[in-house]
Coordinates of C-alpha atoms in Angstrom, one line a residue:
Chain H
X1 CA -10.6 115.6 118.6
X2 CA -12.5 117.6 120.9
X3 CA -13.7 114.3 122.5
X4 CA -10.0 113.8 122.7
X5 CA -9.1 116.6 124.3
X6 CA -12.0 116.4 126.9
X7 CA -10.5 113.0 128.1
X8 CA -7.3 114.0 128.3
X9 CA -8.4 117.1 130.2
X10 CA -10.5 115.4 132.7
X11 CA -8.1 112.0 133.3
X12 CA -5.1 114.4 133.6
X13 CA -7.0 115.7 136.6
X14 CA -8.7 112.2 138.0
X15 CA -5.2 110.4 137.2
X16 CA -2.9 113.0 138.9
X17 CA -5.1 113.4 142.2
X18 CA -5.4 109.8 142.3
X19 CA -1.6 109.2 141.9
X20 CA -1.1 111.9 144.5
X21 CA -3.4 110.3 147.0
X22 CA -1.8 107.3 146.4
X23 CA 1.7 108.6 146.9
X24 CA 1.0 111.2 150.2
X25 CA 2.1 108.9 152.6
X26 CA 5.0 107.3 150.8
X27 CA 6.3 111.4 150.5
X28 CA 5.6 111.7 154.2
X29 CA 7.4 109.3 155.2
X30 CA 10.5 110.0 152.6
X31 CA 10.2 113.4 153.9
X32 CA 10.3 112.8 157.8
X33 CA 11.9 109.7 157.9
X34 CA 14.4 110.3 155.0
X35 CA 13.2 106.0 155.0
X36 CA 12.4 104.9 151.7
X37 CA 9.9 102.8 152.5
X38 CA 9.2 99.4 150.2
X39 CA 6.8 97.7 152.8
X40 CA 4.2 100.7 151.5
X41 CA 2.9 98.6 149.0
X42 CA 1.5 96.4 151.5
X43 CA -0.6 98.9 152.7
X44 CA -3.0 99.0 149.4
X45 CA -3.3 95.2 150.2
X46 CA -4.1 95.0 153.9
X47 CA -6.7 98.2 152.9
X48 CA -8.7 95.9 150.3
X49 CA -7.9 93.0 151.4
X50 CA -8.5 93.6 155.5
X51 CA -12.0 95.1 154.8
X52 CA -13.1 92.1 152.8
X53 CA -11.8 89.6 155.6
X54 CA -14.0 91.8 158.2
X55 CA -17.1 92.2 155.5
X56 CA -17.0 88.8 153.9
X57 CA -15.3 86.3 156.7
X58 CA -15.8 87.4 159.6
X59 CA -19.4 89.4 159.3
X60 CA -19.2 92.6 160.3
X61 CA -21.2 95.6 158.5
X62 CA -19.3 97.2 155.7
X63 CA -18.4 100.8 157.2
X64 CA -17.0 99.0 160.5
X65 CA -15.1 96.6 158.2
X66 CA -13.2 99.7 156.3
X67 CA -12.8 101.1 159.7
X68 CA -11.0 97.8 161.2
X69 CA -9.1 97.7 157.7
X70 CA -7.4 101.3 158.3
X71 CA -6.9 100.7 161.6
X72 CA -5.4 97.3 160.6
X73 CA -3.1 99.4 158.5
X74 CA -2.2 101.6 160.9
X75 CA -1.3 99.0 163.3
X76 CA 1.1 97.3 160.6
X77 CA 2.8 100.4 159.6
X78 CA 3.6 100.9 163.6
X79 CA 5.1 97.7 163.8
X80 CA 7.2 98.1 160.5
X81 CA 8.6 101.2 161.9
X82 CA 9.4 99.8 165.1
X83 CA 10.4 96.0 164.2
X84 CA 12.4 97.0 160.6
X85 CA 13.1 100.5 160.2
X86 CA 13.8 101.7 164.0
X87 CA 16.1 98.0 164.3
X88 CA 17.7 98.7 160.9
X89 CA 17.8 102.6 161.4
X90 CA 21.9 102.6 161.1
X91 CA 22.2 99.8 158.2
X92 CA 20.1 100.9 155.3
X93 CA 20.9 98.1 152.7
X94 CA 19.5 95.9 155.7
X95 CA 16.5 97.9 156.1
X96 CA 15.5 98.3 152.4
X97 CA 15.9 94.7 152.0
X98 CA 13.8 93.8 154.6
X99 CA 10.8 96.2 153.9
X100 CA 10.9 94.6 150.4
X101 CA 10.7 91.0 152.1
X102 CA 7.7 92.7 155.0
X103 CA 5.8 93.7 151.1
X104 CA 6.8 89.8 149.9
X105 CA 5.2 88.2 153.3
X106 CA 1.9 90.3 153.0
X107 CA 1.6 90.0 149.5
X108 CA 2.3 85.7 149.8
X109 CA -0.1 85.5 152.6
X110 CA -2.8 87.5 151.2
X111 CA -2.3 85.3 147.6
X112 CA -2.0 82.0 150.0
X113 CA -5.6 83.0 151.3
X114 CA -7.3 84.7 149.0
X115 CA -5.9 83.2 145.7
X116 CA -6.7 85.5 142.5
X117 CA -10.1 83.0 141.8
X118 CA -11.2 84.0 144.5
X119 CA -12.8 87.0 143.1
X120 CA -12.2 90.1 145.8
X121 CA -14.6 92.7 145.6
X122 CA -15.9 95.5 147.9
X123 CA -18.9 97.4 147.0
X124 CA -17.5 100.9 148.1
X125 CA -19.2 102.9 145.4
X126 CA -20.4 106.2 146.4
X127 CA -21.3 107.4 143.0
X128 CA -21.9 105.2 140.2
X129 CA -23.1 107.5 137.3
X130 CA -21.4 108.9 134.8
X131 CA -20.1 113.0 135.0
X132 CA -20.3 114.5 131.9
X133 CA -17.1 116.5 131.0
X134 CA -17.1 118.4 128.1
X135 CA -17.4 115.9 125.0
X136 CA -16.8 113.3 127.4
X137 CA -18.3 111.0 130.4
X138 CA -16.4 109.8 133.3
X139 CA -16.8 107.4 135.8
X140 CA -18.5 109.1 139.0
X141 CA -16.8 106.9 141.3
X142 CA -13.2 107.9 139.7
X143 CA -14.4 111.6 140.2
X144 CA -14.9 110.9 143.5
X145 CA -11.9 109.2 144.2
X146 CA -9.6 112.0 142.8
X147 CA -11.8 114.7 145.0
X148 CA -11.4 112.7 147.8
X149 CA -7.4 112.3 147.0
X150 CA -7.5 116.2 147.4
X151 CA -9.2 116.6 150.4
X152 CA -6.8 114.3 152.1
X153 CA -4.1 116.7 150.8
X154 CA -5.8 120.0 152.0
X155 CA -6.2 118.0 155.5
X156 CA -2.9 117.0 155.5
X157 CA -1.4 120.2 154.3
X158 CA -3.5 121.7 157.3
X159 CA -2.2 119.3 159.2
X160 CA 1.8 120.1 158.7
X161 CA 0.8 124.1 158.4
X162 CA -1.6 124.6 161.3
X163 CA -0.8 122.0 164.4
X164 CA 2.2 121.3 166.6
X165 CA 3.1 118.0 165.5
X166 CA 2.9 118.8 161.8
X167 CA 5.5 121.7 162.6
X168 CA 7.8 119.5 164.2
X169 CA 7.6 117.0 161.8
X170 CA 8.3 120.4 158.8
X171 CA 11.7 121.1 161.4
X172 CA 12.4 117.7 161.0
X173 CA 12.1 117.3 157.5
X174 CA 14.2 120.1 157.3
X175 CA 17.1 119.6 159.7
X176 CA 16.8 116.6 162.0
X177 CA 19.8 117.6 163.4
X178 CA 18.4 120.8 164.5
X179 CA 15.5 119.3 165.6
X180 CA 17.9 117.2 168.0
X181 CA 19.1 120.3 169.8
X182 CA 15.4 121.2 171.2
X183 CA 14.6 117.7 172.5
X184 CA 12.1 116.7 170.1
X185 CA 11.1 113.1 170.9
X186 CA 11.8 111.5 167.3
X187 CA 10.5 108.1 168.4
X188 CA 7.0 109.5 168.9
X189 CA 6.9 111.9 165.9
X190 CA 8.4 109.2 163.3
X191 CA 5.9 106.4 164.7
X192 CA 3.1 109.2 164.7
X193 CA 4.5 110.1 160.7
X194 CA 3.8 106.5 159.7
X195 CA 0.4 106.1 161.2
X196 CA -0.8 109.0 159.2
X197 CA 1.0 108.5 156.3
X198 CA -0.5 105.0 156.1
X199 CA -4.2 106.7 156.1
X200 CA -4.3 108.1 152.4
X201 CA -3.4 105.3 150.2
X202 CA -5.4 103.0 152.1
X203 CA -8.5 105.5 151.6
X204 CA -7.9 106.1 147.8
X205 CA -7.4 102.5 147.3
X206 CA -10.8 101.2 149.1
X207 CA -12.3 104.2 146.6
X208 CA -11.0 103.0 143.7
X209 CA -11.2 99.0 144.3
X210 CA -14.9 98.9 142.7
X211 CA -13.1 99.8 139.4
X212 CA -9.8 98.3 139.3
X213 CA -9.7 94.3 139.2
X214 CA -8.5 93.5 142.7
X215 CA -5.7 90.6 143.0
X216 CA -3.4 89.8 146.0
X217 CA -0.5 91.4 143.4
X218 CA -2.0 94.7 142.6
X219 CA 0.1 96.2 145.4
X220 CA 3.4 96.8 142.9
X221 CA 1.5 98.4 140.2
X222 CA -0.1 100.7 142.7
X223 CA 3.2 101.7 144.8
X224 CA 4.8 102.1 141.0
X225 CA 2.5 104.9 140.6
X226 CA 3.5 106.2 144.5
X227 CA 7.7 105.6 143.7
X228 CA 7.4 107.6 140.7
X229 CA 5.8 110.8 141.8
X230 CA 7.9 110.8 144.8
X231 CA 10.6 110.1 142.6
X232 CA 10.0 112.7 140.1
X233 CA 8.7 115.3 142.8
X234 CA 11.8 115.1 144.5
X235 CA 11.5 112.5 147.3
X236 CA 9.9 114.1 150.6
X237 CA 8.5 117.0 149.3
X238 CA 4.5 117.6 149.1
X239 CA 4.7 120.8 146.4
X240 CA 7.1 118.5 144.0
X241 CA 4.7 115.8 144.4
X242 CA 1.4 117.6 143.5
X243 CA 3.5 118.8 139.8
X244 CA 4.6 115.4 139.4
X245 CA 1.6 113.7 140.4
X246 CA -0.5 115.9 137.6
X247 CA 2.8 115.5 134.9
X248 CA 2.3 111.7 134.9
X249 CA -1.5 111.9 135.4
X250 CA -1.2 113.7 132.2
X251 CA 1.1 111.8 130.3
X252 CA -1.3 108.7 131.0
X253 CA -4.0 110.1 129.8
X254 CA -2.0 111.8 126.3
X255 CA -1.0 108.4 126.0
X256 CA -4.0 106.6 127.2
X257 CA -6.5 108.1 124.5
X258 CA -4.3 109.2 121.6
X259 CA -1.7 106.7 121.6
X260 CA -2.1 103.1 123.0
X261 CA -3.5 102.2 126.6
X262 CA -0.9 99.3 126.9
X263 CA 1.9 102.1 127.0
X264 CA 0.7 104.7 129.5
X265 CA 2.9 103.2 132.3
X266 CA 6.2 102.9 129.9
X267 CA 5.9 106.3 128.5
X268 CA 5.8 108.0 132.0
X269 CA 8.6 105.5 133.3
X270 CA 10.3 106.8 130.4
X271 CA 9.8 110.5 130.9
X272 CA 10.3 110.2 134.4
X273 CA 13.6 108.5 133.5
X274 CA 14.6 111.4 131.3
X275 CA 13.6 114.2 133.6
X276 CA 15.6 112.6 136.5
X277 CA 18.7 112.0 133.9
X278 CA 18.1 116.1 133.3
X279 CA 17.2 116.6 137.6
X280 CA 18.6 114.0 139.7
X281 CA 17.0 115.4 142.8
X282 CA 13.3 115.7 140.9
X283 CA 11.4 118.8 140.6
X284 CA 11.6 120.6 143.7
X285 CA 15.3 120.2 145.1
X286 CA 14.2 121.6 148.6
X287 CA 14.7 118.8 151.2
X288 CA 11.8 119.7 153.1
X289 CA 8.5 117.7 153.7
X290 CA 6.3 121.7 152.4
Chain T
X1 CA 25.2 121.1 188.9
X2 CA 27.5 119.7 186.4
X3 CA 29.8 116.5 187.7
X4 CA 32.4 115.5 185.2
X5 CA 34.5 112.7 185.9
X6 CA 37.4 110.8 184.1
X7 CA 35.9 111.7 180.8
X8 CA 37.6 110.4 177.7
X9 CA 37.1 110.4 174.3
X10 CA 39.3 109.3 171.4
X11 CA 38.9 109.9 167.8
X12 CA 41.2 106.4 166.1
X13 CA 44.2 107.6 167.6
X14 CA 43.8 110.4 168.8
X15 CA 42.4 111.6 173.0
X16 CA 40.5 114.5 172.4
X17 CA 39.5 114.7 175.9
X18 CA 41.9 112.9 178.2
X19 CA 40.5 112.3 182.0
X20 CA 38.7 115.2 182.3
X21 CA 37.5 115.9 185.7
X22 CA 35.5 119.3 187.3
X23 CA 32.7 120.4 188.9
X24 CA 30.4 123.4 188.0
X25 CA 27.8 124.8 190.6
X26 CA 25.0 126.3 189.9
X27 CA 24.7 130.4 188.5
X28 CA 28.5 129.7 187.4
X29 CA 29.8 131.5 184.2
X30 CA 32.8 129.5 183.7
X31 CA 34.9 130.1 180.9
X32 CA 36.2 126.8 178.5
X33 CA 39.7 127.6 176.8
X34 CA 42.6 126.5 175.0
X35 CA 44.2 126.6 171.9
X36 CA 42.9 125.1 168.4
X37 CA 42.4 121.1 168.8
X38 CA 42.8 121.3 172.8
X39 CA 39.5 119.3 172.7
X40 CA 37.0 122.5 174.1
X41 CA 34.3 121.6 171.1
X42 CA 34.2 117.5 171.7
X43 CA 34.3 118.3 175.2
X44 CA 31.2 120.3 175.1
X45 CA 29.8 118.0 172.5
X46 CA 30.2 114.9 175.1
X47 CA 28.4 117.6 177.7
X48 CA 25.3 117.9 174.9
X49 CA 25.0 114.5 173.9
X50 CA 26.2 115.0 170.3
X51 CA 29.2 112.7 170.9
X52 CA 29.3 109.7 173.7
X53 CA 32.9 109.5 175.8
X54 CA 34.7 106.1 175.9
X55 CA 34.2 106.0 179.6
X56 CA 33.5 108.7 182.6
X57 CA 30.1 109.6 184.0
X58 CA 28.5 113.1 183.2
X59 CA 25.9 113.7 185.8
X60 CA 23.6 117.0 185.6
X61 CA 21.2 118.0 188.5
X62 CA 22.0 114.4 190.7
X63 CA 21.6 112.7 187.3
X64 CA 23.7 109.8 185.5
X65 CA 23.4 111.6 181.9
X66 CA 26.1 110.0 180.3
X67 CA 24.3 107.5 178.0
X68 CA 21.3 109.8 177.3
X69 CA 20.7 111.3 174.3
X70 CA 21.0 115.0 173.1
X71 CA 17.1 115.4 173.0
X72 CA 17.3 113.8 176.4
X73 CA 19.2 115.9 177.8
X74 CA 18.0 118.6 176.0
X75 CA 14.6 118.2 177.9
X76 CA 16.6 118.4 181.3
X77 CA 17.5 121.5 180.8
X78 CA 21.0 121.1 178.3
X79 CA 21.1 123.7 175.7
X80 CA 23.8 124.8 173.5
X81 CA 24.6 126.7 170.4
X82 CA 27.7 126.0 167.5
X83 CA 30.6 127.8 166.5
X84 CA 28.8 127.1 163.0
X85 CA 25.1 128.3 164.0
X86 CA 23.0 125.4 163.2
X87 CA 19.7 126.8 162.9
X88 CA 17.2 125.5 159.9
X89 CA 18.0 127.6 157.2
X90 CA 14.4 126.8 155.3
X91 CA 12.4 128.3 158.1
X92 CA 12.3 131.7 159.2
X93 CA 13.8 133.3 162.4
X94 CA 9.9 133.1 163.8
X95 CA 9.9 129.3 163.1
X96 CA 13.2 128.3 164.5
X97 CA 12.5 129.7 168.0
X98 CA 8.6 128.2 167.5
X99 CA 10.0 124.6 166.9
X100 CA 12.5 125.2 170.1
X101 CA 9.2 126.2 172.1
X102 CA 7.4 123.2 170.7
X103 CA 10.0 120.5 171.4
X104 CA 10.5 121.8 174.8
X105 CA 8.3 120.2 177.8
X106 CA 6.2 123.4 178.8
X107 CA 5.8 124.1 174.6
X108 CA 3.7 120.6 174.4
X109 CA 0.8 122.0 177.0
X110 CA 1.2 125.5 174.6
X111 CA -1.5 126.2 171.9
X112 CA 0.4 127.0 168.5
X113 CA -1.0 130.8 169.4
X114 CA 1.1 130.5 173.0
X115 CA 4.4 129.0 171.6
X116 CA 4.1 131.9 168.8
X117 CA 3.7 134.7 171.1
X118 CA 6.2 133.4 173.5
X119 CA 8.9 132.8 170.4
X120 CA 7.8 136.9 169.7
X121 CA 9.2 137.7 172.7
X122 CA 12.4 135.1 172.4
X123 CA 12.9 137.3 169.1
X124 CA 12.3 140.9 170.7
X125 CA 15.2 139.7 173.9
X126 CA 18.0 139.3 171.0
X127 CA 16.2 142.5 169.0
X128 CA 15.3 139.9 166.3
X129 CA 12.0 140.9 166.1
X130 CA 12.4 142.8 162.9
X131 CA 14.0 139.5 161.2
X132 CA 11.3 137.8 162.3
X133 CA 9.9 136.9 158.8
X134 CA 13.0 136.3 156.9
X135 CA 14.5 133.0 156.1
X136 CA 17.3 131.7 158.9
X137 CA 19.6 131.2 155.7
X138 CA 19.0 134.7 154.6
X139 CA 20.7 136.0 157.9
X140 CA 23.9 137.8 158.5
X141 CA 26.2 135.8 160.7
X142 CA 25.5 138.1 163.7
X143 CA 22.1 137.5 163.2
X144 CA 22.4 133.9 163.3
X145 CA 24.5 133.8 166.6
X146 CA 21.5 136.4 168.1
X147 CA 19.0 133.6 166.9
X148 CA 20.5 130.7 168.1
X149 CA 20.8 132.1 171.4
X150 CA 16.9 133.2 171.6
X151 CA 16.1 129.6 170.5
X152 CA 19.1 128.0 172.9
X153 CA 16.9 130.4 175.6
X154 CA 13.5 129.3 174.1
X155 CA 13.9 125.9 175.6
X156 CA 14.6 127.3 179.1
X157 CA 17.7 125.8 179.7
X158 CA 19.1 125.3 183.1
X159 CA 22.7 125.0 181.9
X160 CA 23.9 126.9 178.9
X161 CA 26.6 125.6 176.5
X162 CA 28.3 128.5 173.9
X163 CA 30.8 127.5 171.6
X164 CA 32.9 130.4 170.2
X165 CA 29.6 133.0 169.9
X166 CA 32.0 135.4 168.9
X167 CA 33.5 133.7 165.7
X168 CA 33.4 135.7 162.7
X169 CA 31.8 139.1 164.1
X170 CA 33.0 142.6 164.8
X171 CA 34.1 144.3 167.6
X172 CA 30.9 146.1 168.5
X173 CA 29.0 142.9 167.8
X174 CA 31.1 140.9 169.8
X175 CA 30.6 143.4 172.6
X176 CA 26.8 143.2 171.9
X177 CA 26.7 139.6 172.3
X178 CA 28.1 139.4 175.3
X179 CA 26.2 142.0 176.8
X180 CA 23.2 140.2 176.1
X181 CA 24.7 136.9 177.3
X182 CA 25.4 138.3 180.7
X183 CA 22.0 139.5 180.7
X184 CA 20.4 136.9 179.7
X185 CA 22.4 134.4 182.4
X186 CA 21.2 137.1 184.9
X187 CA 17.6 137.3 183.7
X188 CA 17.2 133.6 183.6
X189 CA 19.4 132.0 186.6
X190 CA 21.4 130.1 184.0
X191 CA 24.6 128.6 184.1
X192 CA 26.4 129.0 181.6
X193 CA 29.8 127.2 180.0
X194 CA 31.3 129.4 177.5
X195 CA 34.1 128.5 174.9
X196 CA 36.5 131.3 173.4
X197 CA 39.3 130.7 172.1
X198 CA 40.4 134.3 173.0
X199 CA 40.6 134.8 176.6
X200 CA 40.4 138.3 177.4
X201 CA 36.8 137.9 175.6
X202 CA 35.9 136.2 178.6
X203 CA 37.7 138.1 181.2
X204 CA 34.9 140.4 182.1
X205 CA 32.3 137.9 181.7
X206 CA 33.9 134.2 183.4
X207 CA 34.2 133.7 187.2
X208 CA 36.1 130.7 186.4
X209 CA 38.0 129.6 183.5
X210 CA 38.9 125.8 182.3
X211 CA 42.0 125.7 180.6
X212 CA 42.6 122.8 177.8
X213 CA 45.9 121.7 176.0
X214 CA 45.7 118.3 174.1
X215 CA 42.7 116.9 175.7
X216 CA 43.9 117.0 179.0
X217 CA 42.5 119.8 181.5
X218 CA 45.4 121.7 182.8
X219 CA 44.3 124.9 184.9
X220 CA 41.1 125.2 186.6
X221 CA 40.3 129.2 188.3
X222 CA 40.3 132.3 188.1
X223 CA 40.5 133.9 184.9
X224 CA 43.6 136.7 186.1
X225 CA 45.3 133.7 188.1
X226 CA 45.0 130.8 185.5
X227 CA 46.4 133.2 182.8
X228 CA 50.0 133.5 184.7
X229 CA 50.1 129.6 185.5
X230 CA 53.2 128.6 183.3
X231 CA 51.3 125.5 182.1
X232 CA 48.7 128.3 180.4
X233 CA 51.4 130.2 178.9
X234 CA 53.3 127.6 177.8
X235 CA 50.2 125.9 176.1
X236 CA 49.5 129.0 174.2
X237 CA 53.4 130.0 173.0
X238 CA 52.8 130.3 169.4
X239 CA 49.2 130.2 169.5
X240 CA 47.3 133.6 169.3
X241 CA 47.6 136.1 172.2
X242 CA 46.6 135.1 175.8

């Protein structure tokens, strides 16, 4: 039982950074944009994906690979924001349909050329021993990956607490209405909101690639982990997604080791389900981004 | 400064503002009245950029404004405050002059260290300072009129826009307020467009008064000459006192 307890304790914590660095830029966005934003999933692919076409096809050295991958990213999620959302930005049924088709296209084209036989793997392993924890031994590359997920929060909390754009993008968050009034350039802060909210999940998923089987469809089961703690954290806002990350990350792993494996993702759809019947708006109500 | 010409909103129906013409020159205080629904809000709302007109041309400083937007013309110098403050009432007073600083021109070449000293002194100018830490939402309504106009200021407007500043306070408050808006507007060079729906408020303040009455503008001068114009008095007959 103890053993029990030491893998819940520990997977709690890997699971609910790892969910929270998956879902950081997905609250970003909800949070500055107010733009629920269904092309995100897309993003785990063109991270994975993109580095293996610059590693594998096209030769270039691993590191500059991931580099051209983010940026690669970073590049798509400008021009979703300016093709789809800034096109759309009056019609939302419109918009939400067509970041679900942007997620389709990328997802058909990766599985078009790089079919699931294909066998997709990138050797980003930092550390591949196992951490002792208690009664129990974890992974050292899923230790990694959840300490990484947290320093991306602490930069990123730095980020909105300590520079200029970061406080606009709070006032924004907040009122955008107000943030009208003082001639804030909202083109440049929401296209400068989706850059960096593409940076996290692409990160955390290059980390965690080496463990979980990649195929061009992984990208749903990934931003189902993202929707729900945004969801459950109350969308937009970084403190309710840090509890709700940790909640589910917990529940996964009650589940996970005491329970069955195959029902960690029901259970927490399910509790998340009940605690939005109980709180519509999610944990923390305030519609601000911190 | 200001160039308003044959400006004309409607609202299904209804002409808010009906061919509205007039000229405001620089270091003018002009006074905007008239009596409930004249169209003195959408009017200054088409001045700000929160509403476009149907058709007329707003130029400011030599400049075809019309189609530009509110942050637009907020960065050319277009500032305004609500008869409903609308500050952010998550962030404290500090913060909601900060952002203004940030969002303005000059703020973007500020360190985070500047733009919070200068909102300090923002604060101090509406004698804020003290309130400086507490949450915009936690204010008294007073409060939040002072605060609006130190972040209004904040963005070093060239033209200031005031919608009913005196709603909702007390005599000694509204007397306060004023004050500081003719001292400010001396301090800063601004010019200033200022809606009461009380004249006599603005008959120690205004060198010029617009009078409104169903969109339409209908008197146009001094504030002790436009209130004896017939039209004037005629407009307000049942309204409040003139």
């Amino acid at each position: 039982m103890i053993a029990e307890l030491s893998l819940i304790v520990a997977y709690t914590f890997i699971f609910g950074s790892m969910y929270l660095g998956m879902a950081l830029g997905f609250t970003i966005t909800t949070g500055v944009l107010r733009v629920f934003n269904l092309a995100y999933g897309a993003i785990f692919l063109i991270a994975v994906y993109g580095t293996w076409m610059f590693w594998h096809d096209l030769g270039f050295g691993l590191i500059e690979s991931i580099v051209l991958a983010i940026a690669l990213v970073a590049l798509f999620t400008y021009a979703v924001y300016q093709l789809v959302i800034l096109r759309f930005a009056e019609l939302e049924d419109y918009m939400l349909a067509a970041l679900v088709a942007v997620f389709v296209i990328v997802e058909e084209l990766i599985g078009w050329a790089y079919p699931e036989i294909v066998g997709v793997y990138i050797p980003t392993t930092i550390y591949n021993e196992l951490v002792p924890f208690g009664e129990a031994n974890i992974p050292g590359q899923y230790v990694v990956t959840a300490f990484v997920s947290l320093a991306l929060l602490a930069i990123y909390l730095l980020f909105f607490i300590k520079t200029k754009n970061g406080f606009i993008m709070r006032a924004i968050s907040q009122d955008m209405f107000a943030a009208k009034l003082v001639g804030v350039n909202f083109n440049r802060t929401f296209a400068l909101a989706m850059i960096i909210a593409s940076i996290p999940p692409a990160i955390v998923m290059l980390l965690i690639s080496p463990i979980w089987a990649l195929n061009p469809y992984i990208g749903w089961s990934v931003f189902t982990y993202a929707i729900l703690v945004a969801v459950l954290g109350g969308l937009g806002n970084l403190k309710g997604s840090i509890m709700a990350a940790y909640i589910i990350g917990f529940i996964q792993a009650s589940v996970g080791f005491l329970l069955d494996p195959r029902l960690m993702l029901l259970v927490a759809l399910i509790v998340v389900m009940i605690v939005l019947i109980i709180r519509p708006k999610g944990l923390a109500r305030a519609e601000t981004i911190w | 400064m200001l160039k308003v010409s044959n400006l004309v909103k409607r609202f299904g129906g209804i002409i808010a503002v009906n061919d509205v013409s007039f000229k405001i020159e620089k270091g003018e205080i002009v006074g905007l009245i008239g009596p409930n629904g004249a169209g003195k809000s959408t009017l200054v709302n088409l001045i700000s950029g929160f509403y476009f007109p149907d058709s007329g041309k707003i130029e400011f400083n030599g400049h075809d404004i019309t189609k530009k937007r509110m942050n637009e013309r907020a960065k050319l110098g277009i500032a305004r405050t609500f008869q409903n403050p609308r500050v952010i009432l998550n962030m404290t007073a500090h913060m909601n002059v900060l952002y203004a600083i940030l969002g303005s021109p000059e703020g973007k070449k500020m360190t985070m260290t500047e733009a919070g000293a200068e909102a300090i002194y923002y604060l101090d100018l509406f004698g804020l300072l003290k309130k400086r830490d507490v949450l915009a939402g936690d204010l008294a309504i007073y409060e939040l009129r002072l605060l609006e106009l130190a972040r209004a200021l904040a963005l070093k407007p060239k033209l200031l826009l005031i919608d009913e500043a005196m709603a909702g306070l007390n005599p000694a408050e509204a007397d306060n307020v004023s004050k500081l808006i003719n001292r400010i507007r001396k301090e800063f060079d601004l010019t200033i467009i200022w809606i009461e729906h009380v004249l006599k408020v603005l008959m120690k303040s205004a060198e010029r008064v617009l009078v409104m009455h169903y969109g339409k503008l209908i008197a146009d001068g001094k504030p002790e000459e436009v209130v004896r114009k017939p039209e004037v008095i005629e407009a307000y007959i049942g309204e409040e006192e003139v």
